[in-house]
Amino acid sequence: MEITNKQQGIKVVGDVLDIVGGKWRGQILAHLCDNPKRFNELKTILSNITSSTLTKELRYLEDIKIVERNIVQDTPIIVEYRLTDHGKSIKDLIKIIIEWGLKHRKIVFKKN
Amino acid sequence: MEITNKQQGIKVVGDVLDIVGGKWRGQILAHLCDNPKRFNELKTILSNITSSTLTKELRYLEDIKIVERNIVQDTPIIVEYRLTDHGKSIKDLIKIIIEWGLKHRKIVFKKN
DNA sequence: AAAGTAAGTATCTTAAAAACTACTTGTATT
DNA sequence: AATACAAGTAGTTTTTAAGATACTTACTTT
């Protein structure tokens, strides 16, 4: 079946890449695939992200209902971010991305 | 198997999204998945792309050996762009992206 | 009481991506 | 001879993403 025959097919590529693309979103999602993480955990793992950027990205992912923010403990406040039930569907996508990347990194990636 | 356990796993997400991401690259690749296309064909299909942007994107994809430029006819010049053998491996990735997108578009996409 | 941690917010600046406009070379068409 | 098409290039401007820096609130630990 041809990809482009489905009229909707192509624009959707752009839409998905808006969600997952950019410098951080894919990485954030990848980290949340395994288990929920707190704000500062993410900040530490993604070693060069700033608070403001991380906040922005998380809010965006919340807005589109892929990630949810859970207040785990009120005082002192502890917040965790996790994939929503719906967001979990993204795991397969992330997995394929990683597999493709690992397989083709030698040929393709300029940097490193 | 946990995604983040593979140390390389996460950074590679960013690398792959650099290749495929951005406003146009994913769409260009999706169109080339089915069959080769000429410059102006792509320009027409991707209705709002400018020549200079299209050129830049194609040059980038050539650089990383995912797309190749073939001069089909010399005079008048006709050029076609196609996935390299190696580039064809991206089809599976594009397919998954489209599938995920089609399945989740109602919930997720703000615009449209 | 002072310092530190968690989870941010607010503002401004910089850098990178994409768009806009115009031009080019060679050929083919009317 | 003039116009149009194919496949671009060149330079500038606009838009968007990301980074830098500083500050905040409500606790907890020393």
Short mmCIF file of C-alpha atoms (C1' of nucleotides) in Angstrom, two decimals:
data_model
loop_
_atom_site.label_atom_id
_atom_site.label_comp_id
_atom_site.label_asym_id
_atom_site.label_seq_id
_atom_site.Cartn_x
_atom_site.Cartn_y
_atom_site.Cartn_z
CA MET A 1 0.00 0.00 0.00
CA GLU A 2 1.42 3.34 -0.95
CA ILE A 3 2.02 5.77 1.79
CA THR A 4 1.10 8.86 -0.15
CA ASN A 5 -2.10 7.40 -1.47
CA LYS A 6 -3.76 8.10 1.78
CA GLN A 7 -4.30 11.76 1.30
CA GLN A 8 -4.01 12.46 4.99
CA GLY A 9 -0.87 10.43 5.27
CA ILE A 10 1.66 13.04 4.60
CA LYS A 11 0.46 15.99 6.57
CA VAL A 12 0.21 13.74 9.55
CA VAL A 13 3.94 13.16 9.37
CA GLY A 14 4.49 16.82 9.99
CA ASP A 15 1.99 16.84 12.82
CA VAL A 16 3.62 13.91 14.57
CA LEU A 17 7.04 15.40 14.18
CA ASP A 18 5.80 18.60 15.74
CA ILE A 19 4.91 16.60 18.81
CA VAL A 20 7.98 14.49 19.05
CA GLY A 21 10.51 16.71 17.37
CA GLY A 22 12.64 19.59 18.50
CA LYS A 23 15.67 19.34 20.64
CA TRP A 24 14.10 17.91 23.78
CA ARG A 25 10.65 16.47 23.30
CA GLY A 26 11.76 13.12 21.95
CA GLN A 27 14.26 12.68 24.72
CA ILE A 28 11.79 13.63 27.41
CA LEU A 29 9.29 11.15 26.05
CA ALA A 30 11.92 8.46 25.79
CA HIS A 31 12.78 8.91 29.44
CA LEU A 32 9.17 8.80 30.48
CA CYS A 33 8.64 5.57 28.55
CA ASP A 34 10.28 3.54 31.27
CA ASN A 35 8.78 5.13 34.34
CA PRO A 36 7.51 8.38 35.74
CA LYS A 37 10.07 10.97 36.66
CA ARG A 38 10.17 14.07 38.76
CA PHE A 39 10.95 17.50 37.40
CA ASN A 40 14.43 17.64 38.80
CA GLU A 41 15.14 14.08 37.79
CA LEU A 42 14.43 15.01 34.21
CA LYS A 43 16.44 18.15 34.58
CA THR A 44 19.42 16.14 35.78
CA ILE A 45 19.20 13.46 33.14
CA LEU A 46 18.79 15.95 30.29
CA SER A 47 21.92 17.57 31.40
CA ASN A 48 21.81 20.85 29.54
CA ILE A 49 18.18 21.71 29.61
CA THR A 50 17.12 24.81 31.52
CA SER A 51 14.20 24.93 33.92
CA SER A 52 12.25 27.22 31.70
CA THR A 53 12.66 25.04 28.65
CA LEU A 54 11.81 21.90 30.56
CA THR A 55 8.72 23.54 31.96
CA LYS A 56 7.63 24.67 28.53
CA GLU A 57 8.08 21.24 27.00
CA LEU A 58 6.26 19.51 29.81
CA ARG A 59 3.35 21.94 29.64
CA TYR A 60 3.08 21.32 25.94
CA LEU A 61 3.05 17.57 26.39
CA GLU A 62 0.42 17.99 29.08
CA ASP A 63 -1.70 20.15 26.82
CA ILE A 64 -1.85 17.47 24.20
CA LYS A 65 -2.61 14.85 26.84
CA ILE A 66 0.46 12.73 26.32
CA VAL A 67 1.96 13.47 29.68
CA GLU A 68 0.31 14.09 32.99
CA ARG A 69 1.53 15.96 35.98
CA ASN A 70 0.92 14.28 39.30
CA ILE A 71 1.41 15.89 42.63
CA VAL A 72 2.81 12.99 44.56
CA GLN A 73 3.19 14.78 47.84
CA ASP A 74 1.96 18.14 48.85
CA THR A 75 4.30 19.39 51.44
CA PRO A 76 7.05 19.59 50.48
CA ILE A 77 5.77 19.45 46.97
CA ILE A 78 6.88 16.54 44.85
CA VAL A 79 5.63 16.30 41.31
CA GLU A 80 5.99 13.48 38.91
CA TYR A 81 5.44 13.38 35.20
CA ARG A 82 4.21 10.26 33.52
CA LEU A 83 2.77 9.17 30.22
CA THR A 84 -1.00 9.22 30.14
CA ASP A 85 -2.73 6.01 29.10
CA HIS A 86 -3.04 7.53 25.73
CA GLY A 87 0.54 8.72 25.80
CA LYS A 88 1.79 5.21 26.33
CA SER A 89 1.02 4.52 22.71
CA ILE A 90 4.08 6.56 21.91
CA LYS A 91 6.40 3.90 23.26
CA ASP A 92 6.32 1.90 20.04
CA LEU A 93 7.21 4.97 18.08
CA ILE A 94 10.11 5.82 20.34
CA LYS A 95 11.31 2.26 20.18
CA ILE A 96 11.39 2.26 16.39
CA ILE A 97 13.17 5.58 16.37
CA ILE A 98 15.85 4.25 18.68
CA GLU A 99 16.23 1.05 16.72
CA TRP A 100 16.56 2.86 13.44
CA GLY A 101 19.00 5.28 14.97
CA LEU A 102 21.20 2.61 16.46
CA LYS A 103 21.25 0.66 13.24
CA HIS A 104 22.09 3.58 11.02
CA ARG A 105 24.14 5.84 13.18
CA LYS A 106 27.48 5.05 11.58
CA ILE A 107 26.36 5.90 8.11
CA VAL A 108 24.20 8.81 8.86
CA PHE A 109 25.21 10.90 11.81
CA LYS A 110 27.72 13.59 11.08
CA LYS A 111 28.40 14.75 14.56
CA ASN A 112 29.79 12.29 17.19
CA MET B 1 13.79 -4.33 28.00
CA GLU B 2 13.92 -0.80 29.23
CA ILE B 3 14.55 1.88 26.70
CA THR B 4 16.73 4.04 28.87
CA ASN B 5 18.89 1.16 29.97
CA LYS B 6 20.73 1.29 26.76
CA GLN B 7 22.89 4.26 27.50
CA GLN B 8 23.02 5.29 23.86
CA GLY B 9 19.32 4.90 23.48
CA ILE B 10 18.25 8.33 24.42
CA LYS B 11 20.70 10.51 22.64
CA VAL B 12 19.99 8.63 19.48
CA VAL B 13 16.38 9.79 19.67
CA GLY B 14 17.59 13.34 19.33
CA ASP B 15 19.89 12.41 16.47
CA VAL B 16 17.14 10.69 14.52
CA LEU B 17 14.77 13.55 15.08
CA ASP B 18 17.37 15.94 13.74
CA ILE B 19 17.30 13.99 10.51
CA VAL B 20 13.61 13.50 10.17
CA GLY B 21 12.32 16.48 12.08
CA GLY B 22 11.74 20.08 11.21
CA LYS B 23 8.93 21.39 9.17
CA TRP B 24 9.68 19.65 5.91
CA ARG B 25 12.10 16.76 6.14
CA GLY B 26 9.60 14.17 7.29
CA GLN B 27 7.18 15.13 4.58
CA ILE B 28 9.82 15.05 1.88
CA LEU B 29 10.92 11.62 2.97
CA ALA B 30 7.36 10.39 3.13
CA HIS B 31 6.79 11.45 -0.45
CA LEU B 32 9.98 9.81 -1.61
CA CYS B 33 8.99 6.55 0.07
CA ASP B 34 6.63 5.69 -2.73
CA ASN B 35 8.69 6.67 -5.72
CA PRO B 36 11.27 9.12 -6.94
CA LYS B 37 10.16 12.65 -7.58
CA ARG B 38 11.45 15.63 -9.44
CA PHE B 39 12.30 18.93 -7.82
CA ASN B 40 9.24 20.72 -9.07
CA GLU B 41 7.02 17.79 -8.30
CA LEU B 42 8.06 18.00 -4.69
CA LYS B 43 7.68 21.75 -4.77
CA THR B 44 4.11 21.39 -6.00
CA ILE B 45 3.11 18.69 -3.56
CA LEU B 46 4.58 20.48 -0.56
CA SER B 47 2.53 23.43 -1.44
CA ASN B 48 4.09 26.14 0.65
CA ILE B 49 7.74 25.29 0.50
CA THR B 50 10.07 27.70 -1.25
CA SER B 51 12.75 26.70 -3.72
CA SER B 52 15.52 27.69 -1.41
CA THR B 53 14.16 25.70 1.48
CA LEU B 54 13.51 22.67 -0.68
CA THR B 55 17.02 22.84 -2.05
CA LYS B 56 18.51 23.08 1.39
CA GLU B 57 16.55 20.14 2.68
CA LEU B 58 17.39 17.98 -0.29
CA ARG B 59 21.08 18.84 -0.03
CA TYR B 60 21.03 17.88 3.61
CA LEU B 61 19.37 14.56 2.89
CA GLU B 62 21.90 13.93 0.16
CA ASP B 63 24.77 14.73 2.49
CA ILE B 64 23.70 12.09 4.91
CA LYS B 65 23.19 9.61 2.07
CA ILE B 66 19.50 9.10 2.53
CA VAL B 67 18.50 10.67 -0.71
CA GLU B 68 20.27 10.74 -4.03
CA ARG B 69 20.00 13.18 -6.85
CA ASN B 70 19.80 11.70 -10.29
CA ILE B 71 20.07 13.62 -13.49
CA VAL B 72 17.51 11.83 -15.58
CA GLN B 73 17.95 13.88 -18.70
CA ASP B 74 20.53 16.41 -19.51
CA THR B 75 18.97 18.77 -21.92
CA PRO B 76 16.59 20.08 -20.84
CA ILE B 77 17.71 19.11 -17.41
CA ILE B 78 15.45 16.85 -15.44
CA VAL B 79 16.48 15.79 -12.00
CA GLU B 80 14.91 13.22 -9.77
CA TYR B 81 15.38 12.59 -6.12
CA ARG B 82 15.08 9.13 -4.69
CA LEU B 83 15.87 7.26 -1.53
CA THR B 84 19.25 5.58 -1.56
CA ASP B 85 19.33 1.88 -0.79
CA HIS B 86 20.28 2.84 2.68
CA GLY B 87 17.63 5.51 2.80
CA LYS B 88 14.94 2.99 2.08
CA SER B 89 15.30 1.76 5.61
CA ILE B 90 13.48 4.89 6.65
CA LYS B 91 10.23 3.65 5.17
CA ASP B 92 9.37 1.61 8.24
CA LEU B 93 9.93 4.60 10.44
CA ILE B 94 7.75 6.83 8.30
CA LYS B 95 5.07 4.19 8.20
CA ILE B 96 4.94 3.95 11.98
CA ILE B 97 4.84 7.72 12.29
CA ILE B 98 1.90 7.91 9.92
CA GLU B 99 0.08 5.09 11.65
CA TRP B 100 0.53 6.62 15.06
CA GLY B 101 -0.50 9.99 13.74
CA LEU B 102 -3.66 8.74 12.09
CA LYS B 103 -4.66 6.80 15.16
CA HIS B 104 -4.13 9.61 17.59
CA ARG B 105 -4.86 12.71 15.63
CA LYS B 106 -8.23 13.43 17.17
CA ILE B 107 -6.95 13.43 20.67
CA VAL B 108 -3.68 15.09 20.11
CA PHE B 109 -3.55 17.60 17.33
CA LYS B 110 -4.57 21.09 18.27
CA LYS B 111 -4.55 22.66 14.87
CA ASN B 112 -6.82 21.26 12.11
"C1'" DA C 1 18.19 31.55 61.91
"C1'" DA C 2 20.53 30.43 57.62
"C1'" DA C 3 21.09 27.48 53.92
"C1'" DG C 4 19.33 24.11 50.92
"C1'" DT C 5 15.92 21.51 48.06
"C1'" DA C 6 11.86 20.98 44.95
"C1'" DA C 7 9.39 22.88 41.53
"C1'" DG C 8 8.89 26.10 39.20
"C1'" DT C 9 8.10 31.61 36.85
"C1'" DA C 10 9.59 35.84 34.35
"C1'" DT C 11 12.26 38.42 31.15
"C1'" DC C 12 15.52 39.05 27.85
"C1'" DT C 13 18.87 37.59 24.38
"C1'" DT C 14 20.78 34.63 20.92
"C1'" DA C 15 20.79 31.36 17.39
"C1'" DA C 16 18.71 28.58 14.11
"C1'" DA C 17 15.02 27.55 10.88
"C1'" DA C 18 12.17 28.97 7.48
"C1'" DA C 19 10.18 32.57 4.41
"C1'" DC C 20 10.40 36.37 0.98
"C1'" DT C 21 12.01 38.31 -3.11
"C1'" DA C 22 14.57 38.42 -6.92
"C1'" DC C 23 17.69 36.48 -10.17
"C1'" DT C 24 20.07 32.68 -13.23
"C1'" DT C 25 21.02 29.15 -17.11
"C1'" DG C 26 19.59 26.43 -20.63
"C1'" DT C 27 15.96 24.71 -23.44
"C1'" DA C 28 11.32 24.53 -25.58
"C1'" DT C 29 7.13 26.49 -27.08
"C1'" DT C 30 4.08 29.93 -29.47
"C1'" DA D 1 11.45 37.19 -30.77
"C1'" DA D 2 9.05 36.67 -26.47
"C1'" DT D 3 7.39 33.73 -22.95
"C1'" DA D 4 7.56 29.86 -20.12
"C1'" DC D 5 9.45 25.85 -17.71
"C1'" DA D 6 12.89 23.16 -15.01
"C1'" DA D 7 16.00 23.40 -11.59
"C1'" DG D 8 17.98 25.86 -9.10
"C1'" DT D 9 21.16 30.20 -6.42
"C1'" DA D 10 21.73 34.47 -3.56
"C1'" DG D 11 20.78 37.65 -0.11
"C1'" DT D 12 17.85 39.45 3.30
"C1'" DT D 13 14.22 39.37 6.72
"C1'" DT D 14 11.01 37.22 9.84
"C1'" DT D 15 9.70 33.74 13.04
"C1'" DT D 16 10.43 30.33 16.31
"C1'" DA D 17 13.10 27.62 19.43
"C1'" DA D 18 16.16 27.45 22.85
"C1'" DG D 19 19.41 29.49 26.23
"C1'" DA D 20 20.94 32.73 30.04
"C1'" DT D 21 20.05 34.79 34.19
"C1'" DA D 22 17.62 35.87 38.01
"C1'" DC D 23 13.88 35.30 41.12
"C1'" DT D 24 9.88 32.86 43.87
"C1'" DT D 25 7.23 29.90 47.37
"C1'" DA D 26 6.95 26.63 50.61
"C1'" DC D 27 9.04 23.59 53.14
"C1'" DT D 28 13.31 20.94 55.64
"C1'" DT D 29 17.68 20.29 57.53
"C1'" DT D 30 21.77 21.89 60.08
#
